[in-house]
PDB file of C-alpha atoms and ligand atoms in Angstrom:
ATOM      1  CA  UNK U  30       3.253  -6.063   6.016  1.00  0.00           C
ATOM      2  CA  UNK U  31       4.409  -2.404   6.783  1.00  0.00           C
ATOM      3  CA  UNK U  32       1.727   0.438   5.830  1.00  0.00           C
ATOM      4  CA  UNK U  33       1.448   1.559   2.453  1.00  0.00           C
ATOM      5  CA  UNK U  34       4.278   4.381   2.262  1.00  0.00           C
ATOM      6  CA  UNK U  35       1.864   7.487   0.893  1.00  0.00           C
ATOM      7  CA  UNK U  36      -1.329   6.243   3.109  1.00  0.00           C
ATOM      8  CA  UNK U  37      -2.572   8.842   4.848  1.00  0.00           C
ATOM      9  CA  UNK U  38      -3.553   7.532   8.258  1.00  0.00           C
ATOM     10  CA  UNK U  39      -2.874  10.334  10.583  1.00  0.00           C
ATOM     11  CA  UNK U  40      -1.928  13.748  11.040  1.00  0.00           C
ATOM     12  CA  UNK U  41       0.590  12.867  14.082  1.00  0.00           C
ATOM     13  CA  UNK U  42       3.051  10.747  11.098  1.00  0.00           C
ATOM     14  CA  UNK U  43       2.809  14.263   8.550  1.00  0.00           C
ATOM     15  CA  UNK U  44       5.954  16.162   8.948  1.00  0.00           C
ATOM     16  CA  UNK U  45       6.016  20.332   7.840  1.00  0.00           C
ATOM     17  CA  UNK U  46       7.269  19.858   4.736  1.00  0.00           C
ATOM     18  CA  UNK U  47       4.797  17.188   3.384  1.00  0.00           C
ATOM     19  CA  UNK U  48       1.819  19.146   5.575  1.00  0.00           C
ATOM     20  CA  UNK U  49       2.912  22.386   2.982  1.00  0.00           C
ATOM     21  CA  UNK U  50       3.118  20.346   0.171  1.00  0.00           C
ATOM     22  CA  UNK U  51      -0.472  19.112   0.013  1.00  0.00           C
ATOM     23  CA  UNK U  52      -1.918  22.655   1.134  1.00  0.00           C
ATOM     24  CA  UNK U  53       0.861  24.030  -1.985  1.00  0.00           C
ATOM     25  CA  UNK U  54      -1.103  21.113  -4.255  1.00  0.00           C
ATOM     26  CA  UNK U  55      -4.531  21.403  -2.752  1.00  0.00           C
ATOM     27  CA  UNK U  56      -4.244  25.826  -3.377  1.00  0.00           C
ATOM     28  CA  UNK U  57      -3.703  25.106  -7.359  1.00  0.00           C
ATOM     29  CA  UNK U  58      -6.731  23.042  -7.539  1.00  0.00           C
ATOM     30  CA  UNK U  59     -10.079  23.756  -9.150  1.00  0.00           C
ATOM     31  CA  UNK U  60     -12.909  22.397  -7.129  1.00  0.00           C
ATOM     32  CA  UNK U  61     -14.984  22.695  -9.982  1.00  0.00           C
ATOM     33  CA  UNK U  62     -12.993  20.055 -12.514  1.00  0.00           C
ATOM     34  CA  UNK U  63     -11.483  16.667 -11.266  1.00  0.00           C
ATOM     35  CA  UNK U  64      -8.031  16.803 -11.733  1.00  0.00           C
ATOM     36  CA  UNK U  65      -6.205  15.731 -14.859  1.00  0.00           C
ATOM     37  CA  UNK U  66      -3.655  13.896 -12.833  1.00  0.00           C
ATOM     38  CA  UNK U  67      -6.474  11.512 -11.080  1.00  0.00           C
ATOM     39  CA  UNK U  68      -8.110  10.509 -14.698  1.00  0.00           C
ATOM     40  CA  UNK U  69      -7.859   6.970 -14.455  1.00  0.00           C
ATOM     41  CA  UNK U  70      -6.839   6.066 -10.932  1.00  0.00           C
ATOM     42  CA  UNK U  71      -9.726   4.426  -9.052  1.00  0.00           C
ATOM     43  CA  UNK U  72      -9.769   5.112  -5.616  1.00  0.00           C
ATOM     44  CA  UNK U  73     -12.640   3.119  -3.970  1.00  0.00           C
ATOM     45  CA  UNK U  74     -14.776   4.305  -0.862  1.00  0.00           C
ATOM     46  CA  UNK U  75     -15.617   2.127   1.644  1.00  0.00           C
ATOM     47  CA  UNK U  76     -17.585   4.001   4.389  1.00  0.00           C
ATOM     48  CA  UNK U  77     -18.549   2.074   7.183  1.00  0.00           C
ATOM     49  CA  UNK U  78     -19.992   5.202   8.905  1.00  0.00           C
ATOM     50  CA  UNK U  79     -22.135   7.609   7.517  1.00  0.00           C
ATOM     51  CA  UNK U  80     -20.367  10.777   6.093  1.00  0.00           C
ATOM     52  CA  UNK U  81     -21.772  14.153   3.946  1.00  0.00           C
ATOM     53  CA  UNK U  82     -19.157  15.957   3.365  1.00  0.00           C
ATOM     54  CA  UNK U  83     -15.848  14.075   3.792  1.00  0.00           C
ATOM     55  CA  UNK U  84     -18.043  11.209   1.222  1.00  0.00           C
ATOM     56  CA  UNK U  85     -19.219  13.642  -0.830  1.00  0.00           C
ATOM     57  CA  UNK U  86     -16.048  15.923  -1.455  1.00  0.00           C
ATOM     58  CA  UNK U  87     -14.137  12.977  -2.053  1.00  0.00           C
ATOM     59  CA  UNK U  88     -16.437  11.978  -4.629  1.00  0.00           C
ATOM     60  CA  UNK U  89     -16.175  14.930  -6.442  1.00  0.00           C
ATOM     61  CA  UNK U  90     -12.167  15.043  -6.116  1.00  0.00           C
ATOM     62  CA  UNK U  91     -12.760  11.852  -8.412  1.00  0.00           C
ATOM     63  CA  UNK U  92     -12.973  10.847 -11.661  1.00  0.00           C
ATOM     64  CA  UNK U  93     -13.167   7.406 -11.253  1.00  0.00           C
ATOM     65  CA  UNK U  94     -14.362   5.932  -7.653  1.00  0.00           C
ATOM     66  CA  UNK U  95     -16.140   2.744  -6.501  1.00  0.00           C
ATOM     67  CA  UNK U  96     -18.686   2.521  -3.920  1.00  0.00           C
ATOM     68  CA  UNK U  97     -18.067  -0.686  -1.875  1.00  0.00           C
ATOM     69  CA  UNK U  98     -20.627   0.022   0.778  1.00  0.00           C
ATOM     70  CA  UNK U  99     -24.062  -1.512  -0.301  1.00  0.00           C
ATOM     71  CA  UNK U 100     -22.390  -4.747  -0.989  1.00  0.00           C
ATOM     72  CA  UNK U 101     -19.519  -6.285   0.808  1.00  0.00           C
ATOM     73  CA  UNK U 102     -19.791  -4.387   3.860  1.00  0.00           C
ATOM     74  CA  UNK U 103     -23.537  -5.306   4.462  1.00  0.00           C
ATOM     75  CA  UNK U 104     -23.127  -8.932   3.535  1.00  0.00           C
ATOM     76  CA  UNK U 105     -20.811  -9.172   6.330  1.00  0.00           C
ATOM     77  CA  UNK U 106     -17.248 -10.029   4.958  1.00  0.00           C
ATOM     78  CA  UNK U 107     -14.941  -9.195   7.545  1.00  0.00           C
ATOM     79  CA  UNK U 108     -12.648  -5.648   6.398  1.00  0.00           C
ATOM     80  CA  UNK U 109      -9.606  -7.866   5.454  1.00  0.00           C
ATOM     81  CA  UNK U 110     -11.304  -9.531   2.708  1.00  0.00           C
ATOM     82  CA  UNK U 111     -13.297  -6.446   1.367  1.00  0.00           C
ATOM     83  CA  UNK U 112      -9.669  -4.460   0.887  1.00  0.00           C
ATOM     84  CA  UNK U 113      -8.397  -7.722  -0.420  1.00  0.00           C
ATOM     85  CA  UNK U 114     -11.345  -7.856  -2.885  1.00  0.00           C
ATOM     86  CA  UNK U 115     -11.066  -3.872  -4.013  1.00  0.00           C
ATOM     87  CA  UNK U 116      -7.752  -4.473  -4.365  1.00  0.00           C
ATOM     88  CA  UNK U 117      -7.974  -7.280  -6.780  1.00  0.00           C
ATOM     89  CA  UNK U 118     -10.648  -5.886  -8.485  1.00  0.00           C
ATOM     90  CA  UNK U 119      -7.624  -3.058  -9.251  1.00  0.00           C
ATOM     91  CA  UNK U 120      -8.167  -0.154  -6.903  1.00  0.00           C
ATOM     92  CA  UNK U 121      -5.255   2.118  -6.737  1.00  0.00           C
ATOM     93  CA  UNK U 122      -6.271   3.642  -3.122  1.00  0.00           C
ATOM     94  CA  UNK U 123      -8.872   3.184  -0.460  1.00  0.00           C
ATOM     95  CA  UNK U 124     -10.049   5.908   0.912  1.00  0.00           C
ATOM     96  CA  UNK U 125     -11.715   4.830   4.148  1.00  0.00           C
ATOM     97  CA  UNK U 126     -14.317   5.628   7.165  1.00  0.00           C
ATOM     98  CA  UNK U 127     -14.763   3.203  10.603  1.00  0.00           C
ATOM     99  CA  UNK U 128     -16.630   3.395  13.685  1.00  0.00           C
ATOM    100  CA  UNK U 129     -13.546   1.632  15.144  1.00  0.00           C
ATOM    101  CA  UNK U 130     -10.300   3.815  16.478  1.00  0.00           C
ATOM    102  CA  UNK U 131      -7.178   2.281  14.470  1.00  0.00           C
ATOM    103  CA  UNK U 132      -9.364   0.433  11.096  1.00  0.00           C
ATOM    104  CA  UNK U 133      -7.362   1.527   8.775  1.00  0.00           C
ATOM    105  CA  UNK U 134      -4.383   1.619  10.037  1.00  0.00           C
ATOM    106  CA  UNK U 135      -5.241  -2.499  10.762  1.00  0.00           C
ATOM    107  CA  UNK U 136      -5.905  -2.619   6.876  1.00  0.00           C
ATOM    108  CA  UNK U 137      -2.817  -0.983   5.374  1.00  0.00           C
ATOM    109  CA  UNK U 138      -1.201  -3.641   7.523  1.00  0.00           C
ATOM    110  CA  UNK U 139      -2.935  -6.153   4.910  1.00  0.00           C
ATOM    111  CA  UNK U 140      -3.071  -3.883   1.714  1.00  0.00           C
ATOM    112  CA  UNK U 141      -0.752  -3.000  -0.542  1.00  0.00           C
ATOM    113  CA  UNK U 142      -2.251   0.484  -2.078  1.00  0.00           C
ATOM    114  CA  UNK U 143      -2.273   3.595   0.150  1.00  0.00           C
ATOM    115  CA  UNK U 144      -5.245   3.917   2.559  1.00  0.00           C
ATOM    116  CA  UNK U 145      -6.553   7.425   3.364  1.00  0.00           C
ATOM    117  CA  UNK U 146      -8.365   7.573   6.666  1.00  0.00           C
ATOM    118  CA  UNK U 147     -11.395   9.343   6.512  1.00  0.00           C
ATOM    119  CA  UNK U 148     -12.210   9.354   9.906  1.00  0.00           C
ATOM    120  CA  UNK U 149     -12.115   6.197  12.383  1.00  0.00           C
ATOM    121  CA  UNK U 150     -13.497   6.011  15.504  1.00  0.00           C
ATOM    122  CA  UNK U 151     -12.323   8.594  18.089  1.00  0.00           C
ATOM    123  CA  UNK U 152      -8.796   8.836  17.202  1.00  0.00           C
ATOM    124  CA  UNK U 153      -8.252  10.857  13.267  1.00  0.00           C
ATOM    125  CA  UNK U 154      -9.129  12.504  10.834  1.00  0.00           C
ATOM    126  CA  UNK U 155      -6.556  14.106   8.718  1.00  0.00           C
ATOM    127  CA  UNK U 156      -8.170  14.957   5.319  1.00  0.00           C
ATOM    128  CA  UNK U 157     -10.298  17.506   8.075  1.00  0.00           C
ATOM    129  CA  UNK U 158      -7.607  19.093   9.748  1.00  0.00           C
ATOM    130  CA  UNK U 159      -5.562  19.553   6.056  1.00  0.00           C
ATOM    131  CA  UNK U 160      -8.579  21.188   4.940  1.00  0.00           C
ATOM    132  CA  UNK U 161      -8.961  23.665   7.953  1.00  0.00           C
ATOM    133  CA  UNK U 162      -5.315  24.483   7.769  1.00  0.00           C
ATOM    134  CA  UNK U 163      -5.567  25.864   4.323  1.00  0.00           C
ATOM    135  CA  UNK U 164      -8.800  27.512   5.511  1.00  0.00           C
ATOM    136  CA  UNK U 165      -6.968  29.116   8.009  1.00  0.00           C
ATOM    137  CA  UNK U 166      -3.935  29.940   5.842  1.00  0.00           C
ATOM    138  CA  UNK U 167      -6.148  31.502   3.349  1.00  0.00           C
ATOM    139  CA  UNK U 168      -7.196  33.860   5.920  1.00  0.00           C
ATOM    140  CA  UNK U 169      -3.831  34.188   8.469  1.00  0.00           C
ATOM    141  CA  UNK U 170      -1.291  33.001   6.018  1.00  0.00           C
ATOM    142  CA  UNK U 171       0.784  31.366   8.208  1.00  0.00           C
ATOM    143  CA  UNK U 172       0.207  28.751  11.331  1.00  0.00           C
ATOM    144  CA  UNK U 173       3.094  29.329  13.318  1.00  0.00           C
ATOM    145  CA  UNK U 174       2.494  31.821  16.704  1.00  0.00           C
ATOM    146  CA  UNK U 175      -1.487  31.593  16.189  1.00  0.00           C
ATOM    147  CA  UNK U 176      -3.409  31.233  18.966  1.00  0.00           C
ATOM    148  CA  UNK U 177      -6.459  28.426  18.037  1.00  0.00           C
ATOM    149  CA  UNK U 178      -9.040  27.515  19.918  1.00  0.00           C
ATOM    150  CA  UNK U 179     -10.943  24.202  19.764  1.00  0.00           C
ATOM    151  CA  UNK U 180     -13.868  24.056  22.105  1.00  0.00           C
ATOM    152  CA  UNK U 181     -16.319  21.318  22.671  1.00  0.00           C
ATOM    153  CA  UNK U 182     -16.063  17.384  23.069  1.00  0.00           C
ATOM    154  CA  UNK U 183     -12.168  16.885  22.694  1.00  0.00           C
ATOM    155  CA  UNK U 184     -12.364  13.164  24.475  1.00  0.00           C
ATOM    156  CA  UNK U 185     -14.743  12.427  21.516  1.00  0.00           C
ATOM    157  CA  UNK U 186     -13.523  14.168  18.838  1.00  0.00           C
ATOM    158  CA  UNK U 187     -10.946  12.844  16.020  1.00  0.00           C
ATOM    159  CA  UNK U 188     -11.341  16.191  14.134  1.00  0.00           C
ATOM    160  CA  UNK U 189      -9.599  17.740  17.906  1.00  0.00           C
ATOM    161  CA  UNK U 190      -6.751  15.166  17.906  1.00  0.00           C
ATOM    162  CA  UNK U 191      -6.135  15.672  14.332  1.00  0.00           C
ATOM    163  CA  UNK U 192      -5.934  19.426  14.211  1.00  0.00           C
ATOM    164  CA  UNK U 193      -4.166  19.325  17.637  1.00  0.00           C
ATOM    165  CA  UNK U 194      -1.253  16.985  15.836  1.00  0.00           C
ATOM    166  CA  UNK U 195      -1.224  19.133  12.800  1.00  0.00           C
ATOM    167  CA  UNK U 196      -1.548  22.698  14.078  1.00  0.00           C
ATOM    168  CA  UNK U 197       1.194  22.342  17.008  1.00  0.00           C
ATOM    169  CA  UNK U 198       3.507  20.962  14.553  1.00  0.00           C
ATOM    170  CA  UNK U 199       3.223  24.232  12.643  1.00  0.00           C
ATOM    171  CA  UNK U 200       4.437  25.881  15.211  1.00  0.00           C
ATOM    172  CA  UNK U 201       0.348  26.960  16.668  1.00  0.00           C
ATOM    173  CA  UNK U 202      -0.593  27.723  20.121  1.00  0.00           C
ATOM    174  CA  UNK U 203      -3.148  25.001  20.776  1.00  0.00           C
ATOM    175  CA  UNK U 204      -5.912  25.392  23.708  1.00  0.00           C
ATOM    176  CA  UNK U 205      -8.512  22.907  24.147  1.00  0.00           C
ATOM    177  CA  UNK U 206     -11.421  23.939  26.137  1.00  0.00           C
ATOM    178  CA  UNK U 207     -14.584  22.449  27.222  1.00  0.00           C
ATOM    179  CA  UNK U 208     -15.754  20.710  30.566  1.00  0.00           C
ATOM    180  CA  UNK U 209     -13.480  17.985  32.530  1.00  0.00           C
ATOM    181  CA  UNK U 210     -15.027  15.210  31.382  1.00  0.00           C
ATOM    182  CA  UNK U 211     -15.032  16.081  27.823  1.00  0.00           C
ATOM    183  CA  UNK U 212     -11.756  18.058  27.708  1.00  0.00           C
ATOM    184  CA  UNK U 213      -9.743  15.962  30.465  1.00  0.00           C
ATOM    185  CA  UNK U 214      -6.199  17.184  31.399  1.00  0.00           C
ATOM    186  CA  UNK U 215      -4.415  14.623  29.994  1.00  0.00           C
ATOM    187  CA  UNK U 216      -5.058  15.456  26.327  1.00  0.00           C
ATOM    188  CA  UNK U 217      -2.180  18.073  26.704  1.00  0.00           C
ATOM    189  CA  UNK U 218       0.476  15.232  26.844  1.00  0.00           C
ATOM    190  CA  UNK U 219      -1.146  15.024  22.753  1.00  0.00           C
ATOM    191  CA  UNK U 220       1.623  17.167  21.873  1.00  0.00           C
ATOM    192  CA  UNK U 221       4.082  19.850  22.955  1.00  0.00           C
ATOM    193  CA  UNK U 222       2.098  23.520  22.656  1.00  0.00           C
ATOM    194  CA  UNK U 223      -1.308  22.264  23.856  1.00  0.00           C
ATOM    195  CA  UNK U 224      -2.552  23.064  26.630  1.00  0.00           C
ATOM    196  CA  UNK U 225      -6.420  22.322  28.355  1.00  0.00           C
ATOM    197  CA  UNK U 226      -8.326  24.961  29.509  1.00  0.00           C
ATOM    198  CA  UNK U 227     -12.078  24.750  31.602  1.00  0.00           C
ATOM    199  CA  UNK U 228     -12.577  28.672  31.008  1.00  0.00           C
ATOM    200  CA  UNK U 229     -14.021  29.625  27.396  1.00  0.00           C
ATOM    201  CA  UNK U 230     -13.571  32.795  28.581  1.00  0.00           C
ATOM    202  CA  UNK U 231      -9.608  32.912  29.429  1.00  0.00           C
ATOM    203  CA  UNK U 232      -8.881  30.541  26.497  1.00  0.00           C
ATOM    204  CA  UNK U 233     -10.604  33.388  23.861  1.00  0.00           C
ATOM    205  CA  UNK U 234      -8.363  35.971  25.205  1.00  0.00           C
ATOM    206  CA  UNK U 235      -6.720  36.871  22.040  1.00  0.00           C
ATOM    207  CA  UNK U 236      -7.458  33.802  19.895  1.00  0.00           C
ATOM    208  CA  UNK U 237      -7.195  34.043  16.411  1.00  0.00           C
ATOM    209  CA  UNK U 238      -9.028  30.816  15.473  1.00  0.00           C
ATOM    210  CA  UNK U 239     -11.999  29.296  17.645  1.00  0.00           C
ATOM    211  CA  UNK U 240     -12.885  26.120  16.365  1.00  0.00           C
ATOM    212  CA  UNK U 241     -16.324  25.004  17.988  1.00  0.00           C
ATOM    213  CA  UNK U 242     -17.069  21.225  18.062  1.00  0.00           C
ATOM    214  CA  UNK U 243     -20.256  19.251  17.945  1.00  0.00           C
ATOM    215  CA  UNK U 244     -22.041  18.220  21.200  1.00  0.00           C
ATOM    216  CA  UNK U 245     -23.968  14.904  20.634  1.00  0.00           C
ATOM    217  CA  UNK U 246     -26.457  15.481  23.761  1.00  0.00           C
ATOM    218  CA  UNK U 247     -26.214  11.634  24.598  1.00  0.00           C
ATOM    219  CA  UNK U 248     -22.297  11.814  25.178  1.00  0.00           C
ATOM    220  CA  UNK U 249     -23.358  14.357  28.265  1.00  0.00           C
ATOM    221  CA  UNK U 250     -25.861  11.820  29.856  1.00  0.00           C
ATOM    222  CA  UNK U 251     -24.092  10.590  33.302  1.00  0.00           C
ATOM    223  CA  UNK U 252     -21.385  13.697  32.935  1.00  0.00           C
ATOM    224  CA  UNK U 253     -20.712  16.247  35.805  1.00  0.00           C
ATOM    225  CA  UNK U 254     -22.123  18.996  33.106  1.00  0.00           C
ATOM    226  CA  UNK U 255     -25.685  19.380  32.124  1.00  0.00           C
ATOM    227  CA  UNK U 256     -26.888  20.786  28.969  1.00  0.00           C
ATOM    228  CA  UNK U 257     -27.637  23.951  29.685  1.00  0.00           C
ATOM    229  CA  UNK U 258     -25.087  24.437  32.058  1.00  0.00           C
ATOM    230  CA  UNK U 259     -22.728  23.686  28.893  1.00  0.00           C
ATOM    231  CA  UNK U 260     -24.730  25.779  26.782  1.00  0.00           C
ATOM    232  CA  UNK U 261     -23.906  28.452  29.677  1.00  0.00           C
ATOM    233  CA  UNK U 262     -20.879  27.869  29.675  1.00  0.00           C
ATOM    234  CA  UNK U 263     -19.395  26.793  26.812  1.00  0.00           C
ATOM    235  CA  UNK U 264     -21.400  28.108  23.825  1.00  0.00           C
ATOM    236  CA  UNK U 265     -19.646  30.052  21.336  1.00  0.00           C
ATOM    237  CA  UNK U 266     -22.054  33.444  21.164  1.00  0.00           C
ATOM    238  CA  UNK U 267     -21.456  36.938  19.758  1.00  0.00           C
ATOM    239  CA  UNK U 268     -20.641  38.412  23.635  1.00  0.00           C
ATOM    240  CA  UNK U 269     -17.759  35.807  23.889  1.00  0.00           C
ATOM    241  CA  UNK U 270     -16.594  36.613  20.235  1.00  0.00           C
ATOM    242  CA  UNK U 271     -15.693  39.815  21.455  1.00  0.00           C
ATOM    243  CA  UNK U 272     -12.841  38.458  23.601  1.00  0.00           C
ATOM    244  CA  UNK U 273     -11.322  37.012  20.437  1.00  0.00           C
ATOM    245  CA  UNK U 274      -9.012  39.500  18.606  1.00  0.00           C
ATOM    246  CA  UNK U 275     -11.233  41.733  16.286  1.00  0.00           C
ATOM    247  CA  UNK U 276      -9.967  39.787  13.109  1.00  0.00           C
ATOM    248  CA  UNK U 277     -10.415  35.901  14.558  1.00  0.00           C
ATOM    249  CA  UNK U 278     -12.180  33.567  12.528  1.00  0.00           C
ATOM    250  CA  UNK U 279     -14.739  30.763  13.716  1.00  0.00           C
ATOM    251  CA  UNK U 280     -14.522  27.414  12.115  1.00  0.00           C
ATOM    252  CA  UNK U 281     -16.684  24.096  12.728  1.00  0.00           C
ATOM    253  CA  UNK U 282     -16.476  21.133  11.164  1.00  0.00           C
ATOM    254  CA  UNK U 283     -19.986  20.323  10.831  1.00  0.00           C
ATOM    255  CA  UNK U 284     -22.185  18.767  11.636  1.00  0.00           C
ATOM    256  CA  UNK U 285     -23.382  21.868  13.529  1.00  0.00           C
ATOM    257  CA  UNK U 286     -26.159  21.669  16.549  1.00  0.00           C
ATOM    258  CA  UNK U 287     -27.456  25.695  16.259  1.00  0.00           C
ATOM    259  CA  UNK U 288     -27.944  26.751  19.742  1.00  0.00           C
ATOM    260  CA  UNK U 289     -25.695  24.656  21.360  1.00  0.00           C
ATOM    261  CA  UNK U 290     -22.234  24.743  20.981  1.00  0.00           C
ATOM    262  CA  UNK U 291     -22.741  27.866  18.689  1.00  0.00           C
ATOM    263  CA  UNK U 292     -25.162  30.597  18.728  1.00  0.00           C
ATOM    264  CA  UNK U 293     -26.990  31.168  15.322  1.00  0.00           C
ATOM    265  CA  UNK U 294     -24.999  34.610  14.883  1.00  0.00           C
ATOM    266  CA  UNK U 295     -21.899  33.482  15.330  1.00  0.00           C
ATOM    267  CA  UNK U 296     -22.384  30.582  12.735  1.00  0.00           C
ATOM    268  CA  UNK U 297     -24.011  32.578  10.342  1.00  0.00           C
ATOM    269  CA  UNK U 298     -22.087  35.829  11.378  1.00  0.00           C
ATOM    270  CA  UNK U 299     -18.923  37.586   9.425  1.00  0.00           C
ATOM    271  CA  UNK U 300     -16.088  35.731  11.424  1.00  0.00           C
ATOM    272  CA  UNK U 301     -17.710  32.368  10.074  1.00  0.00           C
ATOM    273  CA  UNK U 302     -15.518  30.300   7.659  1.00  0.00           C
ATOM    274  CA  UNK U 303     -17.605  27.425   8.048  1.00  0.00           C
ATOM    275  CA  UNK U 304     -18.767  27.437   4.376  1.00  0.00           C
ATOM    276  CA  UNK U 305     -15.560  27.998   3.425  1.00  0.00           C
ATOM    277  CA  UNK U 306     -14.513  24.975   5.044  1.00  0.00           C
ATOM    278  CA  UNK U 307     -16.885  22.668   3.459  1.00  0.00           C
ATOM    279  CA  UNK U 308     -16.015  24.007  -0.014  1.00  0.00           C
ATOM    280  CA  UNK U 309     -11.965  23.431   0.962  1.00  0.00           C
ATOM    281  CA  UNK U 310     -12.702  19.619   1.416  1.00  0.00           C
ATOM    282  CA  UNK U 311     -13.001  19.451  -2.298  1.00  0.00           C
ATOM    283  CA  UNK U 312      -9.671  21.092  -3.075  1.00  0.00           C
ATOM    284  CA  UNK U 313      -7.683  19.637  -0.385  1.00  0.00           C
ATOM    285  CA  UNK U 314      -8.989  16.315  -0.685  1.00  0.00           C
ATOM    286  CA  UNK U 315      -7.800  16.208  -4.621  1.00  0.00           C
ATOM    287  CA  UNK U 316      -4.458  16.892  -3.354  1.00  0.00           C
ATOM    288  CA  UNK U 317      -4.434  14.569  -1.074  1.00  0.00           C
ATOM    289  CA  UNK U 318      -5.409  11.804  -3.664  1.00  0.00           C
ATOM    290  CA  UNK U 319      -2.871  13.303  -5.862  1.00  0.00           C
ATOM    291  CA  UNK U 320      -0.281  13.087  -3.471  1.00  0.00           C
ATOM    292  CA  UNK U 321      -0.972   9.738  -2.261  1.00  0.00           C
ATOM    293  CA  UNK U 322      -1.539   8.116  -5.640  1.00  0.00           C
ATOM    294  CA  UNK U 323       2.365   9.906  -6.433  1.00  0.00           C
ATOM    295  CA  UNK U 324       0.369  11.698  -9.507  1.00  0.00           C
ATOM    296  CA  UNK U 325       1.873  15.103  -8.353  1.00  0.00           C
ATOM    297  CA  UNK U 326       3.787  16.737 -11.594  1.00  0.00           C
TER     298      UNK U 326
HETATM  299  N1  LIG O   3     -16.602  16.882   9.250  1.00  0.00           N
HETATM  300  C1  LIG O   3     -16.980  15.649   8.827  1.00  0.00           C
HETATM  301  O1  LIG O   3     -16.236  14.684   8.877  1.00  0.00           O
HETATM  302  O2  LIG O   3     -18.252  15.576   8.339  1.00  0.00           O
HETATM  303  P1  LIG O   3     -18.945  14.253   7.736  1.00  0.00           P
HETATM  304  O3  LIG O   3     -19.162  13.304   8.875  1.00  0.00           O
HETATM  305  O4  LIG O   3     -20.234  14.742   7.105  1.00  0.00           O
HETATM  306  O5  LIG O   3     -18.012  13.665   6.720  1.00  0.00           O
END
């Protein structure tokens, strides 16, 4: 079976157009009220990795959503049989989360409602990287000829890949930086307009956005980079804003480590759109539901 048309599995399969339409969509909505065009779709979660605020802000983009993860999931059914079972039960999506690169793109293979991937494995995580491009529209206005800078664990990260797919499509200048072995040269064959730099320092020169990333201090264990030479080197600190043009903004997708890949004062500081971020989930995420469950007026 082909993929459900409207999933959303990935930001590399978005084109422009349908990338504006959901930030159009997700602009008009009140975080504050579920929309009137989801009452009576049910969309069920099932979360097979834990989650605050991609769970919880699709939970509030919701009137009506099942919970699938204290039952099926930890009785062991295999994933094939739990979407078959939401399904029957009469779910019109699946929004979904997996340890494993590629889940739910295996599942819409099996399922015939659209699948929205929440974030699987190491490879995407669209619903983040439509949320921080209306954060950074809100701000900028426009993607195209930006300079953006995402810094940290790229090899790791599916929030990198996904923002990587979706901001050089939009016409962004894309720089990943970090160490070699967690920013390796190859990720600039992701897209065209990436490029991988080692150098936090030449890769701020003029950036608009700097998107830091988390560091989970067990992924460095066995790497050519030690902690603090990362921190060293790769923190995001007040000093190193300063190479930044005066009005960039500083984004992270949570969850943050203070002190290591960001200094307190730059997360807390004026440049930081990291609440702003969180709060965007809501909105974006109700347009993405909208958009995939075709209840778009
Ligand atoms: N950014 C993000 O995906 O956060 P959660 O893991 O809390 O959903």
């Amino acid at each position: 079976m082909k993929p459900h048309p409207r999933s959303l599995l990935g930001t590399d399969h978005l084109t422009v157009p349908e990338i504006e339409a959901i930030l159009k969509l997700a602009r008009r909505m009140d975080p504050k009220r579920a929309p009137q065009l989801l009452r009576g779709k049910r969309v069920v979660l099932l979360f097979y990795e834990p989650s605050t605020r991609t769970r919880t802000s699709f939970e509030f983009a919701m009137t009506t959503l099942i919970t699938a993860t204290s039952s099926s999931i930890e009785k062991g059914e295999s994933l094939i049989d739990t979407g078959w079972t939401v399904t029957s039960l009469g779910a019109d999506a699946i929004v979904m989360r997996h340890p494993s690169s590629g889940a739910p793109y295996l599942l819409s293979r099996f399922i015939p409602v659209p699948i929205v991937n929440a974030g699987d494995g190491l490879h995407q995580h669209p619903s983040q990287a439509l949320l921080d491009a209306l954060t950074i529209t809100n701000h900028k206005k426009r993607l195209k000829g930006l300079r953006v800078v995402i810094v940290g664990d790229i090899f790791h990260s599916r929030v990198a890949r996904s923002n990587a797919h979706l901001l050089s499509k939009c016409g962004a200048e894309v720089i990943l930086c970090g160490p070699p072995d967690l920013a390796p040269d190859v990720a600039e064959t992701l897209a065209p307009g990436i490029t991988v730099c080692h150098d936090l320092d030449v890769a701020l020169l003029g950036a608009d956005v700097v998107m830091s990333l988390r560091i989970q201090k067990e992924r460095l264990a066995g790497k050519q980079i030690s902690l603090e030479d990362y921190i060293a080197q790769f923190q995001v600190t007040p000093q190193r804003m300063r190479l930044a043009r005066p009005d960039a903004i500083v984004m992270h997708p949570g969850p943050i480590v203070r002190g290591l890949e960001i200094a307190n004062e730059v997360a807390d500081g004026p440049q930081s759109c990291v609440h702003e971020q969180v709060a965007n989930g809501v909105k974006t995420r109700m347009a993405i539901l909208a958009t995939v469950l075709k209840a778009v007026q």
